[in-house]
PDB file of C-alpha atoms in Angstrom:
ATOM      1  CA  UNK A   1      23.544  13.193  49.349  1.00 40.00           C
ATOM      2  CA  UNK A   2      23.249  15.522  52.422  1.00 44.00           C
ATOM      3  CA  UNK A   3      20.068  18.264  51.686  1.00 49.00           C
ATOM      4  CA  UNK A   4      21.803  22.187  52.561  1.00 51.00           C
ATOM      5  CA  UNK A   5      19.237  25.160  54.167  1.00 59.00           C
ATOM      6  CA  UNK A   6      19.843  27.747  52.115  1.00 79.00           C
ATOM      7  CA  UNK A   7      19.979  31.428  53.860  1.00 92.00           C
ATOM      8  CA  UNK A   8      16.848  32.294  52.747  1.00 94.00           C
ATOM      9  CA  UNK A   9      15.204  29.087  53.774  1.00 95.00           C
ATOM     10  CA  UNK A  10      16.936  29.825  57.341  1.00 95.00           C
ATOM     11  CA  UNK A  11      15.583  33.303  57.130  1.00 96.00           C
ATOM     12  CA  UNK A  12      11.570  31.566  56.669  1.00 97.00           C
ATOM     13  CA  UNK A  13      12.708  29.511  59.225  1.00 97.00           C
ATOM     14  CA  UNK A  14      13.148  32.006  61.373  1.00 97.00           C
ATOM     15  CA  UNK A  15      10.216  34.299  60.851  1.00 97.00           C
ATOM     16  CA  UNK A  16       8.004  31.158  61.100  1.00 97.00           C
ATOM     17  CA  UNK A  17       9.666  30.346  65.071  1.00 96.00           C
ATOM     18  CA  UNK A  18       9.673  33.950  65.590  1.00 96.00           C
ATOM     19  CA  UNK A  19       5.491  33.691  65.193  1.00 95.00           C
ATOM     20  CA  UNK A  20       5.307  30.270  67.166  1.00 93.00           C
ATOM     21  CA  UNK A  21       7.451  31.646  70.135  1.00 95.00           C
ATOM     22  CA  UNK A  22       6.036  34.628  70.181  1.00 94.00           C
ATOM     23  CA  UNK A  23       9.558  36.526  69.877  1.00 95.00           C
ATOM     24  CA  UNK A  24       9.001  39.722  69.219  1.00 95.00           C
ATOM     25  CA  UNK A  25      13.147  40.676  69.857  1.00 96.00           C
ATOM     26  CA  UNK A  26      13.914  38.637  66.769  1.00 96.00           C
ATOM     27  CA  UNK A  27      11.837  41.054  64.439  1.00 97.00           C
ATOM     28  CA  UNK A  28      14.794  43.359  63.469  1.00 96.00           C
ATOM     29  CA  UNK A  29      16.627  40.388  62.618  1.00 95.00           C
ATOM     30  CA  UNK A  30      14.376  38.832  60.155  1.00 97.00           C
ATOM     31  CA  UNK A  31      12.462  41.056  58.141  1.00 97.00           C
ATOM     32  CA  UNK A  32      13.553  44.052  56.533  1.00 97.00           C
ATOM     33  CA  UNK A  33      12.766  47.811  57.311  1.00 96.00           C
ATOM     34  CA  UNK A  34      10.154  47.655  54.347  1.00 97.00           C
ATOM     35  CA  UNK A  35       9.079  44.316  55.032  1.00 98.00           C
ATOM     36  CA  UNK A  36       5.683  43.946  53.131  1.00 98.00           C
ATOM     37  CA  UNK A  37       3.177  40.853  54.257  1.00 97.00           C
ATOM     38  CA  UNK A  38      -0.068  40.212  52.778  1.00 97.00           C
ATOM     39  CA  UNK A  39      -2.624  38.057  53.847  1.00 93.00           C
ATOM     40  CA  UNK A  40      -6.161  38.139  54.116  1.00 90.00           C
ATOM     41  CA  UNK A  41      -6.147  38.415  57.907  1.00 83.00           C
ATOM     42  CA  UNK A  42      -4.197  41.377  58.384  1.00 86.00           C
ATOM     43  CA  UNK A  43      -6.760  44.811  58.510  1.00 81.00           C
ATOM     44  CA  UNK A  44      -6.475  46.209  54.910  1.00 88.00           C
ATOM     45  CA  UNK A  45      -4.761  42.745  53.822  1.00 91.00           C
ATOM     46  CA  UNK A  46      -1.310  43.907  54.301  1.00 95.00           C
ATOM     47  CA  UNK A  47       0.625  44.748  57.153  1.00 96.00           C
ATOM     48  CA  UNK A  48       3.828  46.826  56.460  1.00 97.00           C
ATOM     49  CA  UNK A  49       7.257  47.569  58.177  1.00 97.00           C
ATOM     50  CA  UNK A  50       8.401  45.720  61.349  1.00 98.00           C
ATOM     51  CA  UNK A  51       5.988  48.174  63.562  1.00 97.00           C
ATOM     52  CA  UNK A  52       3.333  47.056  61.889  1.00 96.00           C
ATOM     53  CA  UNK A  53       4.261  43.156  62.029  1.00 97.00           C
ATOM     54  CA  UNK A  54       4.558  43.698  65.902  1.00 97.00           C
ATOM     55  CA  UNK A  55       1.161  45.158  66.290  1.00 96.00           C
ATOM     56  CA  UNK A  56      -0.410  42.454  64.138  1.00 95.00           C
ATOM     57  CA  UNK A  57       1.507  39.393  65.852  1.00 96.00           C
ATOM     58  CA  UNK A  58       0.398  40.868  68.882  1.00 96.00           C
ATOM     59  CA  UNK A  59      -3.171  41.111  67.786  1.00 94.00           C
ATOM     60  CA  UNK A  60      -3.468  37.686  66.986  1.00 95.00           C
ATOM     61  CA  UNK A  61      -1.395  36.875  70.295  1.00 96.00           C
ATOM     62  CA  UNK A  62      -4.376  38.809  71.894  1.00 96.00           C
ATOM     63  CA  UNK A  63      -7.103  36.883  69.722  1.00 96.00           C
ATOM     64  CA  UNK A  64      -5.313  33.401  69.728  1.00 97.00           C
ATOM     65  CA  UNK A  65      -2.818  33.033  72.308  1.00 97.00           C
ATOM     66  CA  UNK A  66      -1.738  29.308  72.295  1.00 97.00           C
ATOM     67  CA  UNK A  67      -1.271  30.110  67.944  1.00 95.00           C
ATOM     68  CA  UNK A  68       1.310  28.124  66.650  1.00 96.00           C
ATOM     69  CA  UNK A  69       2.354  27.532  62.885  1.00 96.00           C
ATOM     70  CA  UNK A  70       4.967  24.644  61.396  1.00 96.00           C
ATOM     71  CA  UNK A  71       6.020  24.796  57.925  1.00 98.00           C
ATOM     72  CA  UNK A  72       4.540  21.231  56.209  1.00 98.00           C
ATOM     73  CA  UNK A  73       6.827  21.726  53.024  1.00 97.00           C
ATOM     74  CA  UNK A  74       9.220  24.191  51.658  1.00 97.00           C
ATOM     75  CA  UNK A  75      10.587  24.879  48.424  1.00 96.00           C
ATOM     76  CA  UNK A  76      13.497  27.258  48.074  1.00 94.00           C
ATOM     77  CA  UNK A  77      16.012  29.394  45.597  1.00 91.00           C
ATOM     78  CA  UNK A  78      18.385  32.411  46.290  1.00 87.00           C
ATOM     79  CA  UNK A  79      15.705  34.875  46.938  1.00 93.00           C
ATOM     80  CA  UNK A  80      12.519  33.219  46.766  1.00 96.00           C
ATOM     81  CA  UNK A  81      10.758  30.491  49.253  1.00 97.00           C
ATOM     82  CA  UNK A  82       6.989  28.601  48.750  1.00 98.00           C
ATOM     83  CA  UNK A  83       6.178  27.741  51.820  1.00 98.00           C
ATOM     84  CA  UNK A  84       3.134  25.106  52.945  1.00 98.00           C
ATOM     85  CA  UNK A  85       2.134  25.535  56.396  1.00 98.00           C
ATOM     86  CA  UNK A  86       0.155  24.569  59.225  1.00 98.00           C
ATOM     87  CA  UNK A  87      -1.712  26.842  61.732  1.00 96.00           C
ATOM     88  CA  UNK A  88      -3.505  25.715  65.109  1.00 96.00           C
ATOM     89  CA  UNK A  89      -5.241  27.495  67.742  1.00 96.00           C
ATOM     90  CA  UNK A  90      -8.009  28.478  69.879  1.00 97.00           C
ATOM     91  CA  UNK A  91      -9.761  31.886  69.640  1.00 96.00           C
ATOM     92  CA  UNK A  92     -10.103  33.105  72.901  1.00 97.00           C
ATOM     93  CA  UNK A  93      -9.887  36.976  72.121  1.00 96.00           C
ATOM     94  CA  UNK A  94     -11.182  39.406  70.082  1.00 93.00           C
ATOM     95  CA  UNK A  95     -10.107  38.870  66.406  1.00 89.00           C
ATOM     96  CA  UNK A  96     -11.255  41.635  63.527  1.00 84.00           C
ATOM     97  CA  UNK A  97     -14.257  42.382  65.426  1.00 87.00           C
ATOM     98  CA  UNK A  98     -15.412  38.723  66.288  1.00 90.00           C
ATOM     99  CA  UNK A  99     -15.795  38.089  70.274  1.00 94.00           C
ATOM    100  CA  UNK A 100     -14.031  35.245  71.797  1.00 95.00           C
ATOM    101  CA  UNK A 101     -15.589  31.875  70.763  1.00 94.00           C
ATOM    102  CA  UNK A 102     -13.347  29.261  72.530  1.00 95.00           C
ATOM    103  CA  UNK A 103     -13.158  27.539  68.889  1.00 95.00           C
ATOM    104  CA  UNK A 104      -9.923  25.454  67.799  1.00 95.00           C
ATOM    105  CA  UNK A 105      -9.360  26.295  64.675  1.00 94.00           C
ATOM    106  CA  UNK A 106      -6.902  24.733  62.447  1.00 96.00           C
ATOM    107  CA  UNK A 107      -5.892  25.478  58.386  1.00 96.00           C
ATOM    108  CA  UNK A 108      -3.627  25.397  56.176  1.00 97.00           C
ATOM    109  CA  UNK A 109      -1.549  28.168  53.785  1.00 97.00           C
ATOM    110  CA  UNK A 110       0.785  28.617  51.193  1.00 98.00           C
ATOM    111  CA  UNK A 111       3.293  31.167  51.204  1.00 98.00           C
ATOM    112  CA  UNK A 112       5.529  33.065  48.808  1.00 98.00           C
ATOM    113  CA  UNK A 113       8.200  34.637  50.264  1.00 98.00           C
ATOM    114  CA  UNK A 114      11.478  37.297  49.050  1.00 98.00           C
ATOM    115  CA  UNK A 115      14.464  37.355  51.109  1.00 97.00           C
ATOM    116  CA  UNK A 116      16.986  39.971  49.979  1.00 96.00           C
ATOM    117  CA  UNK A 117      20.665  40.845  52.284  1.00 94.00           C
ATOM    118  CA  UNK A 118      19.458  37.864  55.168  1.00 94.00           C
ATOM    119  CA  UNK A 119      15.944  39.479  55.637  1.00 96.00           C
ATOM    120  CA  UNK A 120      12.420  38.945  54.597  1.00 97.00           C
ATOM    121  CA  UNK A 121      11.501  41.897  52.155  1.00 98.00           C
ATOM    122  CA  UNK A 122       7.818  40.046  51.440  1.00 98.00           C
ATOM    123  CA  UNK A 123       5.739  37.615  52.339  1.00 98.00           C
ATOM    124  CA  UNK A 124       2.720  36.831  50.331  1.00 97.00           C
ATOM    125  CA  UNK A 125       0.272  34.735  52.317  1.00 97.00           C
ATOM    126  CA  UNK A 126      -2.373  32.542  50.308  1.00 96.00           C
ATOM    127  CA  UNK A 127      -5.246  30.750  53.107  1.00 95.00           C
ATOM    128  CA  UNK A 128      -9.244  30.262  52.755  1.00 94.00           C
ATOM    129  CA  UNK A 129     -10.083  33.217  55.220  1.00 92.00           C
ATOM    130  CA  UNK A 130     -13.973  32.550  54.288  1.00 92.00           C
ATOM    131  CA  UNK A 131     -13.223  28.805  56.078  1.00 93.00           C
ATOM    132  CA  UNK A 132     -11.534  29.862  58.703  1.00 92.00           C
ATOM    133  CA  UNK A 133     -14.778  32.736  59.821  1.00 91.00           C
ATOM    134  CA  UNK A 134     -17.049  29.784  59.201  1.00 92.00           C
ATOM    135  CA  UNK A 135     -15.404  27.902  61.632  1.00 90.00           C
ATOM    136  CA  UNK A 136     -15.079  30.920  64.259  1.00 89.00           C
ATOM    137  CA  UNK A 137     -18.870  30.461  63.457  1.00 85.00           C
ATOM    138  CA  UNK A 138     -18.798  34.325  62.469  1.00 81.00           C
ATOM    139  CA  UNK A 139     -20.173  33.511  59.230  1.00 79.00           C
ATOM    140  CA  UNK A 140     -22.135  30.978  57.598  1.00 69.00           C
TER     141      UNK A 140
END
């Protein structure tokens, strides 16, 4: 039996190709007006409203700019998708305060993820941030 994308694994879809292609046109499409993504990246740990997602894709477009991320696995209902993904890339900008090392860096997440009316309300981003300074070499 044929496997269906639900619309709210289209919508994860979507935010996830919006990241990798750097589309920042497609961010009024896919996540709502009070969009909400944490993750320990992000200055504060959250970043809020699609403003706020611009500046911070843009930011890591600055510190990373060949990033790319591909969803591994993906498990999905109505409203809610878990996510496994992939990230690669090289850090040739500044990133939270850490000059450019020229490290590839690569690591994995798991996301949880509420889509409400075809947009992403949340995202709830779980990733070893300790791991991935330690192999920026900004930490030991």
């Amino acid at each position: 039996m044929a496997q269906t994308t639900s619309d709210a694994e289209q919508v994860v879809r979507d935010y996830t190709e919006m990241w990798s292609e750097k589309d920042y046109s497609r961010i009024s499409r896919v996540v709502s007006d009070s969009f909400v993504h944490r993750t320990p990246g992000a200055p504060d740990g959250e970043v809020r409203g699609r403003d706020g997602l611009e500046a911070f894709m843009r930011e890591i477009e600055t510190a990373f700019p060949d990033f790319e991320v591909s969803i591994i696995d993906m498990l999905a209902t109505d409203e809610t998708v878990m996510t496994e993904n992939e990230f690669t890339m090289t850090h040739e900008g500044e990133f939270n305060g850490i000059p450019p090392t020229g490290r590839e860096v690569e690591f994995r997440s798991m996301a949880t993820c509420r889509v409400a009316d075809g947009e992403l309300t949340e995202l709830r981003e779980y990733l070893d941030m300790q791991g991935i300074l330690e192999r920026l070499g900004a930490v030991d």
